[in-house]
Amino acid sequence: SHLFPTTDLPYPYGFGKLPDSIANDNALQAYLAAPLTIYLGTADTDPNHPLLDRSASAAAQGPFRLARGRKCYDVAKTLAATHGWPFQWRLAEAPDIAHSAAGMFNHATCLDAIFGRPAND
């Protein structure tokens, strides 16, 4: 699951039910302006993975990790564009990687996103 830039979902899935001082438009704008990278494996699509959060709030984000990450990024990008706010997020997708930390962090896409270099440098 991800922290969606919305008050429609309760924290930690969104900014809902947080004090207004940290869940208002200024807070959302600052969140979208932060340099944040969402790392996703394109094969992380198992809706029955034993470690997948299946709570109602997580399920509202999407059926599996790849869908949730893409939706979070899209919601954030759309919100920033709608309000004319700065948007500094990046989306880094590692093709053919499922739910594997080693697979993600050894993939060229993620190495480039983290270190600015391809694999084997």
XYZ file of C-alpha atoms in Angstrom:
121
model
C 0.000 0.000 0.000
C 1.011 3.615 -0.463
C 0.313 6.963 1.178
C -2.137 8.388 -1.353
C -2.369 12.190 -1.604
C -6.040 12.218 -0.641
C -8.169 12.632 2.449
C -10.588 9.993 1.120
C -8.465 7.218 2.643
C -7.504 7.120 6.341
C -3.862 7.366 7.380
C -1.551 5.486 6.644
C -3.250 4.805 3.290
C -4.083 8.465 2.721
C -4.258 11.733 4.641
C -7.752 11.076 6.005
C -8.411 11.349 9.755
C -5.192 13.335 10.296
C -5.247 16.804 11.875
C -5.972 19.510 9.314
C -2.576 21.079 9.977
C -0.887 18.075 8.322
C -3.644 17.052 5.910
C -4.628 20.344 4.281
C -3.876 21.548 0.750
C -0.497 22.954 1.845
C 0.523 19.552 3.201
C -0.633 17.768 0.042
C 1.180 20.290 -2.130
C 4.411 19.797 -0.153
C 4.042 16.016 -0.426
C 3.670 16.211 -4.210
C 6.643 18.577 -4.496
C 8.927 16.199 -2.568
C 11.408 14.210 -4.671
C 9.786 10.783 -4.263
C 10.342 7.698 -6.392
C 7.848 4.850 -6.475
C 9.610 1.571 -7.313
C 7.445 -1.151 -8.837
C 8.025 -4.600 -10.243
C 5.816 -5.191 -13.278
C 5.277 -8.824 -12.241
C 4.161 -7.882 -8.696
C 0.583 -8.719 -9.592
C -0.380 -11.525 -7.205
C -3.613 -10.535 -5.412
C -3.122 -13.526 -3.085
C 0.496 -12.898 -2.085
C 0.810 -13.847 1.602
C 2.373 -10.489 2.523
C -0.127 -8.326 0.624
C -2.171 -5.972 2.801
C -5.808 -6.955 2.255
C -7.421 -4.397 4.553
C -10.336 -2.438 3.112
C -8.251 0.730 2.792
C -5.419 -1.100 1.015
C -7.868 -2.874 -1.287
C -9.349 0.521 -2.215
C -5.930 1.372 -3.673
C -5.963 -1.606 -6.021
C -5.926 -5.409 -6.142
C -2.120 -5.893 -6.031
C 1.102 -3.915 -5.540
C 1.719 -2.915 -9.154
C -1.821 -1.564 -9.518
C -1.596 0.287 -6.194
C 1.698 1.949 -7.053
C 0.577 3.022 -10.510
C -2.712 4.345 -9.143
C -0.961 6.307 -6.393
C 1.363 7.896 -8.936
C -1.526 8.710 -11.288
C -3.661 10.204 -8.501
C -0.708 12.327 -7.368
C 0.153 13.521 -10.881
C -3.474 14.376 -11.634
C -3.937 16.242 -8.345
C -0.805 18.315 -8.958
C -1.858 19.128 -12.523
C -5.393 20.031 -11.469
C -4.116 22.551 -8.912
C -1.050 23.710 -10.851
C 1.212 22.434 -8.073
C 4.815 21.296 -8.550
C 5.143 17.535 -9.013
C 8.532 15.939 -8.353
C 7.640 12.248 -8.151
C 9.126 9.576 -10.399
C 7.871 6.149 -11.304
C 10.516 3.421 -11.744
C 9.226 0.101 -13.022
C 11.406 -2.997 -13.137
C 10.128 -5.282 -15.920
C 9.467 -8.910 -15.001
C 10.210 -8.467 -11.281
C 7.658 -9.757 -8.773
C 7.712 -9.118 -5.003
C 11.475 -9.369 -4.513
C 13.648 -6.789 -2.792
C 16.812 -8.324 -4.265
C 15.256 -8.419 -7.713
C 14.223 -4.781 -7.466
C 17.475 -3.410 -6.096
C 19.593 -5.358 -8.574
C 17.508 -4.314 -11.570
C 18.998 -1.728 -13.933
C 15.872 0.455 -13.739
C 16.152 0.785 -9.982
C 19.929 1.171 -9.977
C 19.556 4.025 -12.414
C 16.794 5.625 -10.338
C 18.739 5.309 -7.080
C 22.328 5.889 -8.215
C 21.956 7.419 -11.663
C 23.792 4.544 -13.298
C 22.935 1.297 -15.069
C 23.718 -2.138 -13.672
C 27.302 -3.456 -13.711
C 28.971 -0.029 -13.415
